[in-house]
Tab-separated table of C-alpha atoms in Angstrom:
chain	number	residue	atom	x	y	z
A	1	UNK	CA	125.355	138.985	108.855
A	2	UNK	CA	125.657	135.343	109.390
A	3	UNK	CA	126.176	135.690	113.354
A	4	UNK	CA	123.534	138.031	113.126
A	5	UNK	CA	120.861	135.373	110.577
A	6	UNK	CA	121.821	132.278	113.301
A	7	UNK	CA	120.592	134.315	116.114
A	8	UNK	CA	117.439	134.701	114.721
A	9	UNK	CA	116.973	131.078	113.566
A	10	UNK	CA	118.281	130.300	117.230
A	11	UNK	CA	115.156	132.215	118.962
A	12	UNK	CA	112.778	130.800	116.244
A	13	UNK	CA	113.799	127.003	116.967
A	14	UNK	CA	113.900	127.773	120.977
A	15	UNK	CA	110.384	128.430	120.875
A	16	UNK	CA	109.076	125.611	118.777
A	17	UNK	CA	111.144	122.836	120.564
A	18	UNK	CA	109.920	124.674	124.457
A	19	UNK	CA	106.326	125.255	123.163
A	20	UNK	CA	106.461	121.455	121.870
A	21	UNK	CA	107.698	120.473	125.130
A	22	UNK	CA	110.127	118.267	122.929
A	23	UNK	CA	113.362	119.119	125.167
A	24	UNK	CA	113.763	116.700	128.121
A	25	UNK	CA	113.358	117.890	131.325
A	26	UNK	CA	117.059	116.244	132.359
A	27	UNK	CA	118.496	119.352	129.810
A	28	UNK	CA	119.341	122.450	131.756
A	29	UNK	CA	121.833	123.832	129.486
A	30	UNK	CA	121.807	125.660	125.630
A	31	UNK	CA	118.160	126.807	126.665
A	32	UNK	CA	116.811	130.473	127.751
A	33	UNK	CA	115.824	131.024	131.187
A	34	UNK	CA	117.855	128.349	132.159
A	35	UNK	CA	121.041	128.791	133.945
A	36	UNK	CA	123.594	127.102	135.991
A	37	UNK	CA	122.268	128.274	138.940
A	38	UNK	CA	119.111	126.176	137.833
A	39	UNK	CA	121.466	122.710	138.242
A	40	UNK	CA	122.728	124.001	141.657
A	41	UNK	CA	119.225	124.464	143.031
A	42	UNK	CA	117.855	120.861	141.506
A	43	UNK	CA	120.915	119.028	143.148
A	44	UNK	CA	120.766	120.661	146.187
A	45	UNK	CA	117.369	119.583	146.257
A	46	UNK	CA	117.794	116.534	145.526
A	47	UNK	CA	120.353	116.300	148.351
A	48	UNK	CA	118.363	117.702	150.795
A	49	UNK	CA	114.874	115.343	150.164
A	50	UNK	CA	117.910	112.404	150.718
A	51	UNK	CA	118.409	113.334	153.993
A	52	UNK	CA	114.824	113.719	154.798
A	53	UNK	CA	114.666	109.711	154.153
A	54	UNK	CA	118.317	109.443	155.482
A	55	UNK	CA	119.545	107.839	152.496
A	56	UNK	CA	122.869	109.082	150.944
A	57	UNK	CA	123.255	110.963	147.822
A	58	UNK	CA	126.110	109.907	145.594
A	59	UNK	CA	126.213	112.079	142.343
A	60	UNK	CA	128.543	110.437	139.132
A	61	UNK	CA	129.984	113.439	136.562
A	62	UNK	CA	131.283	113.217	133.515
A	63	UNK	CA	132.241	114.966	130.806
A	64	UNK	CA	131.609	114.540	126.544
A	65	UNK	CA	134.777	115.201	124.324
A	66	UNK	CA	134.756	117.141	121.425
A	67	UNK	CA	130.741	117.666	122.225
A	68	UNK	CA	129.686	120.257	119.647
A	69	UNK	CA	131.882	119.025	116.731
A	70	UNK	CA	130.817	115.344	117.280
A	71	UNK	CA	127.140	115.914	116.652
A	72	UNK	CA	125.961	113.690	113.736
A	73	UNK	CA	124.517	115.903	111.403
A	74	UNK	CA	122.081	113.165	109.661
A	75	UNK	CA	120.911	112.149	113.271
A	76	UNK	CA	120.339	115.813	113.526
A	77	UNK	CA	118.122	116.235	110.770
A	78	UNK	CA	115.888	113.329	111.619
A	79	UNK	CA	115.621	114.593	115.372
A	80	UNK	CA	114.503	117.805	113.738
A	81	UNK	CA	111.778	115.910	111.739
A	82	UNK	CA	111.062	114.033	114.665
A	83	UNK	CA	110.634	117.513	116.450
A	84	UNK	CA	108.139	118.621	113.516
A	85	UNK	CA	110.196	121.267	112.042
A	86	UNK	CA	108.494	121.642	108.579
A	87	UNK	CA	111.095	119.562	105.865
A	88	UNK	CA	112.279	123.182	104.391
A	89	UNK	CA	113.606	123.897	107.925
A	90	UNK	CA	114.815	120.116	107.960
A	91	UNK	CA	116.396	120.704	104.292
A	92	UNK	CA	118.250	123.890	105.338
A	93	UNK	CA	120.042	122.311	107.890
A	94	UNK	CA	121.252	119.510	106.185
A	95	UNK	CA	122.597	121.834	103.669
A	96	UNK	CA	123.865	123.947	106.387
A	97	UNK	CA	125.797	121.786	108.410
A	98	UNK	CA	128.316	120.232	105.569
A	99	UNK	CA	130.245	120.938	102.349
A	100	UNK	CA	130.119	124.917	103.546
A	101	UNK	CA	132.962	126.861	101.693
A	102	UNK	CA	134.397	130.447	102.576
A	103	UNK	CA	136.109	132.858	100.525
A	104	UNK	CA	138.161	136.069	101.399
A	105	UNK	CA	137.673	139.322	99.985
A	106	UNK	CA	139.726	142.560	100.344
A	107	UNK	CA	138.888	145.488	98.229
A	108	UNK	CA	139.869	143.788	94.551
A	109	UNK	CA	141.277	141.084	95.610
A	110	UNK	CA	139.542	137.763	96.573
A	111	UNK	CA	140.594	134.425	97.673
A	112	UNK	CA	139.228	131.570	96.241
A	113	UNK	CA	137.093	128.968	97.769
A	114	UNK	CA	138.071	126.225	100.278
A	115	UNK	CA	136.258	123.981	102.626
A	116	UNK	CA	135.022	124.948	106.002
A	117	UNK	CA	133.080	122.008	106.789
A	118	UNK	CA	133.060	122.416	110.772
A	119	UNK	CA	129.138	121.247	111.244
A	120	UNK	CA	128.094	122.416	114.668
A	121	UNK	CA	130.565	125.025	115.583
A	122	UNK	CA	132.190	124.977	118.687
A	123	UNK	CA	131.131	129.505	119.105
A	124	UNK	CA	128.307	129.173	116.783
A	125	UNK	CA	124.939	131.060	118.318
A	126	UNK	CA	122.941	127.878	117.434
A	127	UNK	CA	125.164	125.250	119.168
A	128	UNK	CA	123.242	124.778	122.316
A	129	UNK	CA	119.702	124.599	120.854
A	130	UNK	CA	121.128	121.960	118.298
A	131	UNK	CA	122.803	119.600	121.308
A	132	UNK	CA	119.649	119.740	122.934
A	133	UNK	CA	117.745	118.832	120.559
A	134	UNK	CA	120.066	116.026	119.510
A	135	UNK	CA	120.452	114.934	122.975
A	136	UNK	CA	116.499	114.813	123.467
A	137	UNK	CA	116.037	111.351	122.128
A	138	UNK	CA	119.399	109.930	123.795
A	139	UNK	CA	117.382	111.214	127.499
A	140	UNK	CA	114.360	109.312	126.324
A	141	UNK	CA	116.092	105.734	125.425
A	142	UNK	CA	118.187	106.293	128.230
A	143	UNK	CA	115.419	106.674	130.580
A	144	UNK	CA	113.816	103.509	129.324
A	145	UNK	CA	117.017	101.510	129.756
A	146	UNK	CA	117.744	102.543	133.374
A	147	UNK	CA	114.211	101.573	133.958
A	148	UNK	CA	114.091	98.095	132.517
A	149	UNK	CA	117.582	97.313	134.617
A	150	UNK	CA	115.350	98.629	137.563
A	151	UNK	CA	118.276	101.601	138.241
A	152	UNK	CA	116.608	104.694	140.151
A	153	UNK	CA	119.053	107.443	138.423
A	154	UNK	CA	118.301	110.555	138.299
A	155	UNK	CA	119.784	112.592	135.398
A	156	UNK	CA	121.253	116.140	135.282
A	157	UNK	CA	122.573	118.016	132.065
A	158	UNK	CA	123.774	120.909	131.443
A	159	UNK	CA	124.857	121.077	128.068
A	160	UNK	CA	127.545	118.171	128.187
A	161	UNK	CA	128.440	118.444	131.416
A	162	UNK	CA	126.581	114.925	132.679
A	163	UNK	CA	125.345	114.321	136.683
A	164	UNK	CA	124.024	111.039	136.992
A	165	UNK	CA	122.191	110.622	141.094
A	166	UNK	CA	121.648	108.046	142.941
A	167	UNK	CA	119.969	108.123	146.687
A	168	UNK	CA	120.831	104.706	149.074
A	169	UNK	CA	121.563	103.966	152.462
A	170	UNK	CA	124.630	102.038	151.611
A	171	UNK	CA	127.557	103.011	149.291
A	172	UNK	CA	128.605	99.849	148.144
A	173	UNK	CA	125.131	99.916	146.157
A	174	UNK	CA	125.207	103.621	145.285
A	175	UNK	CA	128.870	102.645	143.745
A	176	UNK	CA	127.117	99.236	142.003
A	177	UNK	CA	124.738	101.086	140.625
A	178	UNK	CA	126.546	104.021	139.298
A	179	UNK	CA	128.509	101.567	137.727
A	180	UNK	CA	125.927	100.254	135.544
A	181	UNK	CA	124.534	103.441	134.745
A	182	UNK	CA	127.741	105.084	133.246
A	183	UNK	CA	127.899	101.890	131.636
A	184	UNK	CA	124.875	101.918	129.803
A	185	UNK	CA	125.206	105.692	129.496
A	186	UNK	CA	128.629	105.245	127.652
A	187	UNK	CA	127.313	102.549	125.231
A	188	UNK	CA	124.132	104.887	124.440
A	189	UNK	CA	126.950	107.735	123.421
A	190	UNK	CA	128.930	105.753	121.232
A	191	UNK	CA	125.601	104.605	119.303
A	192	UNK	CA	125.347	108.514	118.794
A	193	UNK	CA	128.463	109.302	117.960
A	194	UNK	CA	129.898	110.707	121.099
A	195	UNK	CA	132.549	109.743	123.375
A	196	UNK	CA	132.584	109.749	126.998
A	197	UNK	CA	135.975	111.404	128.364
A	198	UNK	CA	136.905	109.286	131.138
A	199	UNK	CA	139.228	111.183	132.439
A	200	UNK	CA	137.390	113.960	133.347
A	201	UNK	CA	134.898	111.500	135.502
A	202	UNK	CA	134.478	112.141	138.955
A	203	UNK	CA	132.324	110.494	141.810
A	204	UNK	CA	131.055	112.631	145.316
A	205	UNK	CA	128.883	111.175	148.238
A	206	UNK	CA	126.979	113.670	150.209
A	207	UNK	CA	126.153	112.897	153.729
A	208	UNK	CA	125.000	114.188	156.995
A	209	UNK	CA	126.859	111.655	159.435
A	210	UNK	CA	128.934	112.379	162.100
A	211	UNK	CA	130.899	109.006	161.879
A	212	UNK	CA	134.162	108.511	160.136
A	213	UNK	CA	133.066	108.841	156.255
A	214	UNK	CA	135.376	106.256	154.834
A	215	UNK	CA	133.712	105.640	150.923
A	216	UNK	CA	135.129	102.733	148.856
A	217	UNK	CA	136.483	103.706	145.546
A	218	UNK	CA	134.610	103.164	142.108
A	219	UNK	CA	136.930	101.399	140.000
A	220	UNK	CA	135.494	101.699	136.342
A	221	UNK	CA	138.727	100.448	135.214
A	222	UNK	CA	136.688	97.094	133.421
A	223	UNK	CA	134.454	99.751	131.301
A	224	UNK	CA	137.470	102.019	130.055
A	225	UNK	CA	137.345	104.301	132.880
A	226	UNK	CA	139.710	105.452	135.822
A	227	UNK	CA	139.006	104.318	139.328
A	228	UNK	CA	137.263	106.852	141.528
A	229	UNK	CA	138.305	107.638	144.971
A	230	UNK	CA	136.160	110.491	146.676
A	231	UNK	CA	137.613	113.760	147.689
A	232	UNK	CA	136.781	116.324	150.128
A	233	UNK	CA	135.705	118.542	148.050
A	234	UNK	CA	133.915	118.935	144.466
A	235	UNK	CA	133.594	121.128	142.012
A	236	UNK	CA	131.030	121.207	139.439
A	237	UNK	CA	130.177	124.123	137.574
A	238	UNK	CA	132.029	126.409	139.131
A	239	UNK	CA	130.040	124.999	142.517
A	240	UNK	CA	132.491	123.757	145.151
A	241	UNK	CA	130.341	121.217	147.445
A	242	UNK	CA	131.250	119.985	150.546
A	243	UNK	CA	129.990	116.653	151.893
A	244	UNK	CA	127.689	118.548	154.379
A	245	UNK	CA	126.413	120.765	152.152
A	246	UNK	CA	127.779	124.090	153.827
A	247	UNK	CA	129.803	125.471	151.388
A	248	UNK	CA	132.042	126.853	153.580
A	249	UNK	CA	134.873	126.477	150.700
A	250	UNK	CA	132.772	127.442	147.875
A	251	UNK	CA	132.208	131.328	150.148
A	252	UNK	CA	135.495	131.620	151.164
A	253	UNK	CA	136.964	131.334	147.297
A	254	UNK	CA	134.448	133.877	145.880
A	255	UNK	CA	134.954	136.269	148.807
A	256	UNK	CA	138.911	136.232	148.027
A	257	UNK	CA	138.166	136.124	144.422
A	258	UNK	CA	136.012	139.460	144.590
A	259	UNK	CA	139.169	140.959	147.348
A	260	UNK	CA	141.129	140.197	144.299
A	261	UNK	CA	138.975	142.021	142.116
A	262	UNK	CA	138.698	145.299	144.367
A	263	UNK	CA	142.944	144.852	144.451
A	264	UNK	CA	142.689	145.516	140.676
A	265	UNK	CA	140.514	148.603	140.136
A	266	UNK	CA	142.785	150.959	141.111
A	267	UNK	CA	144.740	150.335	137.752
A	268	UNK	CA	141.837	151.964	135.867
A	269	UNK	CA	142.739	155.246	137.286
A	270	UNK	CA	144.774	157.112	134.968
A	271	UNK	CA	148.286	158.718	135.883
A	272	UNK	CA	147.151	162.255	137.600
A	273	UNK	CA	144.354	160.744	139.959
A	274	UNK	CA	142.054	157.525	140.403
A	275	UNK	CA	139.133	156.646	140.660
A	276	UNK	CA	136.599	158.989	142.386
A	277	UNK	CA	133.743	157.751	145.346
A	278	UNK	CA	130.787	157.073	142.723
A	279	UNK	CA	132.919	155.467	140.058
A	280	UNK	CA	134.678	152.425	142.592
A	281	UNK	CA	130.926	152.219	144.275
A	282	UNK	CA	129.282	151.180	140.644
A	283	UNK	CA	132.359	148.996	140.372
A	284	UNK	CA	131.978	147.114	143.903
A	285	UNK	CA	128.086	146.694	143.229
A	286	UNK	CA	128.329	145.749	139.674
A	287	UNK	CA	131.911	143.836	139.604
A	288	UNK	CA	132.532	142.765	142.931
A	289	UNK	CA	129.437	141.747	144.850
A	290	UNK	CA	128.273	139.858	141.716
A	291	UNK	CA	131.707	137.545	142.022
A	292	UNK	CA	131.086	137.851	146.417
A	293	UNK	CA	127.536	136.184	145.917
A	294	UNK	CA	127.938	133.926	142.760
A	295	UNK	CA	124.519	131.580	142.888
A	296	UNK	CA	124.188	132.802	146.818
A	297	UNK	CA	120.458	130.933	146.203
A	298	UNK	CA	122.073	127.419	146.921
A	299	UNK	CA	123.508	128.381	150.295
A	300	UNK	CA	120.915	131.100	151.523
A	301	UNK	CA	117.453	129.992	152.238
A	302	UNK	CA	115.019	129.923	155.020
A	303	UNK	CA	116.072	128.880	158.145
A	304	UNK	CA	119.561	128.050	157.316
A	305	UNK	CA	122.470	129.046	159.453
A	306	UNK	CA	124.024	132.198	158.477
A	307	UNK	CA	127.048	133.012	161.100
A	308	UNK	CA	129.913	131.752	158.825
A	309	UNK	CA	128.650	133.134	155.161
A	310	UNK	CA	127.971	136.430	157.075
A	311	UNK	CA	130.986	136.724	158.923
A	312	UNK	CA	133.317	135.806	155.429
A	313	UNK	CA	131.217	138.426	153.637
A	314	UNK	CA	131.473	140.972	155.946
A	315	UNK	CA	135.282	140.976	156.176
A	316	UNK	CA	134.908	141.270	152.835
């Protein structure tokens, strides 16, 4: 009944905070009708307008630890004011967030009361809606602060999974200003009671030129943070880029991914026979093709060159 009471409260605060407009633009994540494919799409495009100016696009990523748990919940309740939630709704969930208790029952017996005082729950239905909401305000002031330092970021989220982008002709001054943006970005989190996990920070230049593509490293080392050398490669929501944008790599691991998947069906054939004709066809077209052509929409648009993706996928 609970699961069941949060989803509706979920789809009731979705479409105050979306009709309000009060969720940033920056927030692709925790929200309906958005998806990761929606991130994909805005970076590539991002990317691609780059090029049209030949500048390079250098992307930062970075990662929030212990995101859902770490939410303040008094910050939360004035965002939700903020948002104009009416102050019952505002009162609820400031009763709802702490000092919960749980008891067990079975048939006569019954456990008595102890604390469950999790706040924002790391399953909970309502989880994303609340981090964007509470994240709303930290887009705004960071926005402002980026601005007054005169730093042209861009700003991707999908629910803590951070993109900061930056377009340049020269990497020394994507890395310089990266540098001050993950700065300022890092400060803002601690003021909200979040912590950046450095570890999990990565830096990726994306680039059309022939030449040897020799990057400098980003050593955050004086903020807290490791020192970034770019790879090959990167992967970002389960998105494998390439420098070049052909995602060669990311095709080739979700075509032997799906072979993988095809190898498997045969164990849900019983002992006397397997499957029969119709039954592995609605597997391959529901199951496999599905894994084959995960977000297909940032690699396959007009014009585009088509002779490797086709050729992987029809071995496939």
């Amino acid at each position: 009944m609970g699961k069941l009471i949060e989803k509706v409260i979920r789809e009731r605060l979705q479409f105050q905070v979306v009709n309000n407009n009060f969720i940033h633009y920056s927030q692709l994540g925790g929200l309906k009708f958005k998806s990761t494919s929606d991130t994909g799409i805005a970076l590539t495009h991002f990317i691609h307008t780059g090029w049209i100016k030949n500048l390079i696009t250098s992307t930062l990523t970075f990662d929030i630890a212990q995101f859902f748990p770490s939410l303040n919940y008094c910050l939360l309740s004035a965002i939700l004011e903020k948002a104009g939630f009416d102050l019952k709704v505002v009162s609820f969930f400031s009763n709802y967030l702490v000092d919960r208790k749980m008891s067990y029952f079975w048939n006569n017996f019954s456990f008595c009361l102890y604390n469950v005082n999790v706040e924002v729950g790391q399953g909970s239905a309502l989880s994303p809606i609340l981090s964007a909401l509470y994240l709303s305000s930290f887009f705004h002031i960071l926005e402002k602060r980026l601005k007054t330092l005169d730093l042209k970021i861009s700003i991707l989220f999908f629910v803590n999974d951070s993109l900061l982008i930056l377009q340049s002709k020269s990497f020394y001054t994507s890395n310089a200003h990266l540098f001050s943006s993950y700065n300022v970005a890092s400060q803002l989190f601690l003021k909200f009671g979040l912590l950046v996990e450095h570890s999990k920070t990565e830096v990726f230049h994306f680039s059309r030129s022939h030449n040897n593509f020799n990057s400098p490293p980003l050593d955050l080392s004086s903020i807290g943070g490791p020192s970034l050398i770019p790879k090959d490669t990167w992967q970002y929501l389960e998105f494998i880029f390439d420098r070049k944008l052909s995602f060669h790599q990311h095709i080739d691991f979700y075509a032997n991914k799906a072979i993988s998947t095809v190898k498997c069906m045969k164990i849900l054939g019983n002992s006397t026979r397997g499957l029969n004709l119709l039954q592995k066809r609605l597997l391959y077209r529901s199951c496999t093709l599905s894994i084959a052509l995960y977000n297909f929409q940032l690699w396959f648009y007009h014009k585009v060159p088509l002779s490797y993706p086709l050729k992987t996928l029809g071995k496939l």
